[in-house]
């Protein structure tokens, strides 16, 4: 499904994601990390196609599963879902919600990864971009430093 998506065969990718979701739900049950990953994969496809509402619903479903499965609220996969939801919220004009989610994702990733980790850097860049205005730029490194000790 990922390969089909990269090759811009979106219909083929969507069909495969749906098959995988169905198979994994039958094999593992709905509340399983594999199913959460499947939902995120399909959500990524919808987000890439600009189908933000569908993507948002799937990211939220993935987040719900991961939150119920992982004991650690700072688990990287939970943070990745929050970052993805933040991106969608930003794209549909909900900057305040996006900011809260970017912050939560950044704090969680800093509790798990080194500040120089690529996922930390990516999240900080996206959060900084959201916070920056024409008059005031916020650097990703300043955000990492600010939230590193939390």
PDB file of C-alpha atoms in Angstrom:
ATOM      1  CA  UNK A   1       0.000   0.000   0.000  1.00  0.00           C
ATOM      2  CA  UNK A   2       2.850   2.388   0.819  1.00  0.00           C
ATOM      3  CA  UNK A   3       4.576   1.615  -2.457  1.00  0.00           C
ATOM      4  CA  UNK A   4       1.365   2.149  -4.431  1.00  0.00           C
ATOM      5  CA  UNK A   5       0.914   5.471  -2.663  1.00  0.00           C
ATOM      6  CA  UNK A   6       4.449   6.577  -3.516  1.00  0.00           C
ATOM      7  CA  UNK A   7       3.769   5.569  -7.132  1.00  0.00           C
ATOM      8  CA  UNK A   8       0.601   7.731  -7.045  1.00  0.00           C
ATOM      9  CA  UNK A   9      -1.692   4.733  -7.414  1.00  0.00           C
ATOM     10  CA  UNK A  10      -3.965   6.155  -4.741  1.00  0.00           C
ATOM     11  CA  UNK A  11      -6.931   3.941  -5.528  1.00  0.00           C
ATOM     12  CA  UNK A  12      -4.779   0.814  -5.364  1.00  0.00           C
ATOM     13  CA  UNK A  13      -3.167   2.019  -2.140  1.00  0.00           C
ATOM     14  CA  UNK A  14      -6.534   2.768  -0.548  1.00  0.00           C
ATOM     15  CA  UNK A  15      -7.859  -0.672  -1.492  1.00  0.00           C
ATOM     16  CA  UNK A  16      -4.802  -2.382  -0.009  1.00  0.00           C
ATOM     17  CA  UNK A  17      -4.933  -0.335   3.197  1.00  0.00           C
ATOM     18  CA  UNK A  18      -8.593  -1.296   3.628  1.00  0.00           C
ATOM     19  CA  UNK A  19      -7.762  -4.983   3.063  1.00  0.00           C
ATOM     20  CA  UNK A  20      -4.931  -4.836   5.589  1.00  0.00           C
ATOM     21  CA  UNK A  21      -7.153  -3.111   8.152  1.00  0.00           C
ATOM     22  CA  UNK A  22      -9.783  -5.799   7.679  1.00  0.00           C
ATOM     23  CA  UNK A  23      -7.234  -8.622   7.985  1.00  0.00           C
ATOM     24  CA  UNK A  24      -5.533  -7.149  11.049  1.00  0.00           C
ATOM     25  CA  UNK A  25      -8.835  -6.476  12.810  1.00  0.00           C
ATOM     26  CA  UNK A  26      -9.889 -10.087  12.224  1.00  0.00           C
ATOM     27  CA  UNK A  27      -6.545 -11.461  13.381  1.00  0.00           C
ATOM     28  CA  UNK A  28      -5.746  -9.139  16.313  1.00  0.00           C
ATOM     29  CA  UNK A  29      -8.969  -7.331  17.180  1.00  0.00           C
ATOM     30  CA  UNK A  30      -9.667  -3.640  16.788  1.00  0.00           C
ATOM     31  CA  UNK A  31      -7.553  -2.393  19.710  1.00  0.00           C
ATOM     32  CA  UNK A  32      -4.157  -3.554  18.492  1.00  0.00           C
ATOM     33  CA  UNK A  33      -1.043  -1.531  17.557  1.00  0.00           C
ATOM     34  CA  UNK A  34      -1.022  -3.033  14.045  1.00  0.00           C
ATOM     35  CA  UNK A  35      -4.541  -1.744  13.430  1.00  0.00           C
ATOM     36  CA  UNK A  36      -3.518   1.681  14.724  1.00  0.00           C
ATOM     37  CA  UNK A  37      -0.615   1.685  12.263  1.00  0.00           C
ATOM     38  CA  UNK A  38      -2.941   0.628   9.456  1.00  0.00           C
ATOM     39  CA  UNK A  39      -5.275   3.524  10.220  1.00  0.00           C
ATOM     40  CA  UNK A  40      -2.337   5.926  10.251  1.00  0.00           C
ATOM     41  CA  UNK A  41      -1.154   4.647   6.890  1.00  0.00           C
ATOM     42  CA  UNK A  42      -4.546   5.202   5.311  1.00  0.00           C
ATOM     43  CA  UNK A  43      -4.788   8.587   7.024  1.00  0.00           C
ATOM     44  CA  UNK A  44      -1.431   9.573   5.508  1.00  0.00           C
ATOM     45  CA  UNK A  45      -2.820   8.716   2.086  1.00  0.00           C
ATOM     46  CA  UNK A  46      -5.914  10.853   2.640  1.00  0.00           C
ATOM     47  CA  UNK A  47      -3.844  13.727   4.020  1.00  0.00           C
ATOM     48  CA  UNK A  48      -1.575  13.623   0.967  1.00  0.00           C
ATOM     49  CA  UNK A  49      -4.662  13.819  -1.236  1.00  0.00           C
ATOM     50  CA  UNK A  50      -6.055  16.798   0.736  1.00  0.00           C
ATOM     51  CA  UNK A  51      -8.940  14.761   2.144  1.00  0.00           C
ATOM     52  CA  UNK A  52      -8.388  16.228   5.588  1.00  0.00           C
ATOM     53  CA  UNK A  53     -11.624  15.229   7.312  1.00  0.00           C
ATOM     54  CA  UNK A  54     -11.173  11.553   6.452  1.00  0.00           C
ATOM     55  CA  UNK A  55      -7.515  11.736   7.469  1.00  0.00           C
ATOM     56  CA  UNK A  56      -8.386  13.430  10.752  1.00  0.00           C
ATOM     57  CA  UNK A  57     -10.932  10.752  11.661  1.00  0.00           C
ATOM     58  CA  UNK A  58      -8.458   7.963  10.960  1.00  0.00           C
ATOM     59  CA  UNK A  59      -5.615   9.651  12.851  1.00  0.00           C
ATOM     60  CA  UNK A  60      -7.940  10.099  15.823  1.00  0.00           C
ATOM     61  CA  UNK A  61      -8.954   6.444  15.687  1.00  0.00           C
ATOM     62  CA  UNK A  62      -5.296   5.443  15.572  1.00  0.00           C
ATOM     63  CA  UNK A  63      -4.556   7.753  18.519  1.00  0.00           C
ATOM     64  CA  UNK A  64      -7.438   6.277  20.538  1.00  0.00           C
ATOM     65  CA  UNK A  65      -6.124   2.763  19.992  1.00  0.00           C
ATOM     66  CA  UNK A  66      -2.547   3.695  20.824  1.00  0.00           C
ATOM     67  CA  UNK A  67      -3.584   5.607  23.931  1.00  0.00           C
ATOM     68  CA  UNK A  68      -5.470   2.552  25.186  1.00  0.00           C
ATOM     69  CA  UNK A  69      -2.663   0.116  24.311  1.00  0.00           C
ATOM     70  CA  UNK A  70       0.478   1.936  25.455  1.00  0.00           C
ATOM     71  CA  UNK A  71       0.924   2.655  29.153  1.00  0.00           C
ATOM     72  CA  UNK A  72       3.306   5.499  28.420  1.00  0.00           C
ATOM     73  CA  UNK A  73       1.513   8.717  27.355  1.00  0.00           C
ATOM     74  CA  UNK A  74       4.857   9.845  25.887  1.00  0.00           C
ATOM     75  CA  UNK A  75       5.118   6.830  23.586  1.00  0.00           C
ATOM     76  CA  UNK A  76       6.549   7.986  20.252  1.00  0.00           C
ATOM     77  CA  UNK A  77       3.647   6.553  18.244  1.00  0.00           C
ATOM     78  CA  UNK A  78       1.195   8.579  20.331  1.00  0.00           C
ATOM     79  CA  UNK A  79       3.337  11.652  19.679  1.00  0.00           C
ATOM     80  CA  UNK A  80       3.436  10.905  15.952  1.00  0.00           C
ATOM     81  CA  UNK A  81      -0.364  10.706  15.866  1.00  0.00           C
ATOM     82  CA  UNK A  82      -0.650  14.007  17.715  1.00  0.00           C
ATOM     83  CA  UNK A  83       1.766  15.635  15.278  1.00  0.00           C
ATOM     84  CA  UNK A  84      -0.216  14.294  12.318  1.00  0.00           C
ATOM     85  CA  UNK A  85      -3.471  15.550  13.802  1.00  0.00           C
ATOM     86  CA  UNK A  86      -1.814  18.923  14.413  1.00  0.00           C
ATOM     87  CA  UNK A  87      -0.821  19.119  10.741  1.00  0.00           C
ATOM     88  CA  UNK A  88      -4.412  18.495   9.693  1.00  0.00           C
ATOM     89  CA  UNK A  89      -5.769  20.975  12.225  1.00  0.00           C
ATOM     90  CA  UNK A  90      -3.379  23.572  10.860  1.00  0.00           C
ATOM     91  CA  UNK A  91      -4.396  22.805   7.274  1.00  0.00           C
ATOM     92  CA  UNK A  92      -8.071  23.328   8.079  1.00  0.00           C
ATOM     93  CA  UNK A  93      -7.419  26.594   9.912  1.00  0.00           C
ATOM     94  CA  UNK A  94      -7.478  25.433  13.515  1.00  0.00           C
ATOM     95  CA  UNK A  95      -4.109  26.872  14.523  1.00  0.00           C
ATOM     96  CA  UNK A  96      -4.777  26.983  18.270  1.00  0.00           C
ATOM     97  CA  UNK A  97      -5.631  23.270  18.386  1.00  0.00           C
ATOM     98  CA  UNK A  98      -2.656  22.533  16.160  1.00  0.00           C
ATOM     99  CA  UNK A  99      -0.327  24.426  18.490  1.00  0.00           C
ATOM    100  CA  UNK A 100      -1.467  22.478  21.536  1.00  0.00           C
ATOM    101  CA  UNK A 101      -0.939  19.181  19.751  1.00  0.00           C
ATOM    102  CA  UNK A 102       2.473  20.135  18.353  1.00  0.00           C
ATOM    103  CA  UNK A 103       3.533  21.101  21.880  1.00  0.00           C
ATOM    104  CA  UNK A 104       2.270  17.813  23.348  1.00  0.00           C
ATOM    105  CA  UNK A 105       4.036  15.847  20.623  1.00  0.00           C
ATOM    106  CA  UNK A 106       7.297  17.737  21.094  1.00  0.00           C
ATOM    107  CA  UNK A 107       7.278  17.296  24.879  1.00  0.00           C
ATOM    108  CA  UNK A 108       6.524  13.581  24.497  1.00  0.00           C
ATOM    109  CA  UNK A 109       9.291  13.053  21.963  1.00  0.00           C
ATOM    110  CA  UNK A 110      11.772  14.928  24.142  1.00  0.00           C
ATOM    111  CA  UNK A 111      10.901  12.524  26.966  1.00  0.00           C
ATOM    112  CA  UNK A 112      11.817   9.622  24.709  1.00  0.00           C
ATOM    113  CA  UNK A 113      14.456  10.764  22.232  1.00  0.00           C
ATOM    114  CA  UNK A 114      17.619  12.808  22.199  1.00  0.00           C
ATOM    115  CA  UNK A 115      16.986  16.483  21.296  1.00  0.00           C
ATOM    116  CA  UNK A 116      18.888  15.962  18.027  1.00  0.00           C
ATOM    117  CA  UNK A 117      16.723  13.037  16.925  1.00  0.00           C
ATOM    118  CA  UNK A 118      15.167  13.642  13.473  1.00  0.00           C
ATOM    119  CA  UNK A 119      11.597  13.208  14.775  1.00  0.00           C
ATOM    120  CA  UNK A 120      12.212  15.790  17.508  1.00  0.00           C
ATOM    121  CA  UNK A 121      13.697  18.174  14.954  1.00  0.00           C
ATOM    122  CA  UNK A 122      10.803  17.644  12.533  1.00  0.00           C
ATOM    123  CA  UNK A 123       8.189  18.284  15.214  1.00  0.00           C
ATOM    124  CA  UNK A 124      10.028  21.382  16.449  1.00  0.00           C
ATOM    125  CA  UNK A 125      10.286  22.734  12.884  1.00  0.00           C
ATOM    126  CA  UNK A 126       6.575  22.284  12.281  1.00  0.00           C
ATOM    127  CA  UNK A 127       5.637  23.831  15.635  1.00  0.00           C
ATOM    128  CA  UNK A 128       8.038  26.749  15.081  1.00  0.00           C
ATOM    129  CA  UNK A 129       6.583  27.353  11.624  1.00  0.00           C
ATOM    130  CA  UNK A 130       3.102  27.531  13.137  1.00  0.00           C
ATOM    131  CA  UNK A 131       4.204  29.930  15.879  1.00  0.00           C
ATOM    132  CA  UNK A 132       6.250  32.194  13.623  1.00  0.00           C
ATOM    133  CA  UNK A 133       4.745  35.318  12.194  1.00  0.00           C
ATOM    134  CA  UNK A 134       6.105  37.891   9.781  1.00  0.00           C
ATOM    135  CA  UNK A 135       7.174  40.014  12.753  1.00  0.00           C
ATOM    136  CA  UNK A 136       8.626  37.316  14.979  1.00  0.00           C
ATOM    137  CA  UNK A 137      10.379  34.096  14.051  1.00  0.00           C
ATOM    138  CA  UNK A 138      10.527  31.196  16.486  1.00  0.00           C
ATOM    139  CA  UNK A 139      13.403  28.801  16.019  1.00  0.00           C
ATOM    140  CA  UNK A 140      12.986  25.043  16.335  1.00  0.00           C
ATOM    141  CA  UNK A 141      16.049  24.891  18.592  1.00  0.00           C
ATOM    142  CA  UNK A 142      14.550  27.430  20.995  1.00  0.00           C
ATOM    143  CA  UNK A 143      11.432  25.271  21.296  1.00  0.00           C
ATOM    144  CA  UNK A 144      13.498  22.160  21.926  1.00  0.00           C
ATOM    145  CA  UNK A 145      15.443  23.981  24.618  1.00  0.00           C
ATOM    146  CA  UNK A 146      12.252  25.385  26.187  1.00  0.00           C
ATOM    147  CA  UNK A 147      10.507  22.025  26.462  1.00  0.00           C
ATOM    148  CA  UNK A 148      13.497  19.768  27.003  1.00  0.00           C
ATOM    149  CA  UNK A 149      13.298  19.844  30.790  1.00  0.00           C
ATOM    150  CA  UNK A 150       9.543  19.196  31.034  1.00  0.00           C
TER     151      UNK A 150
END
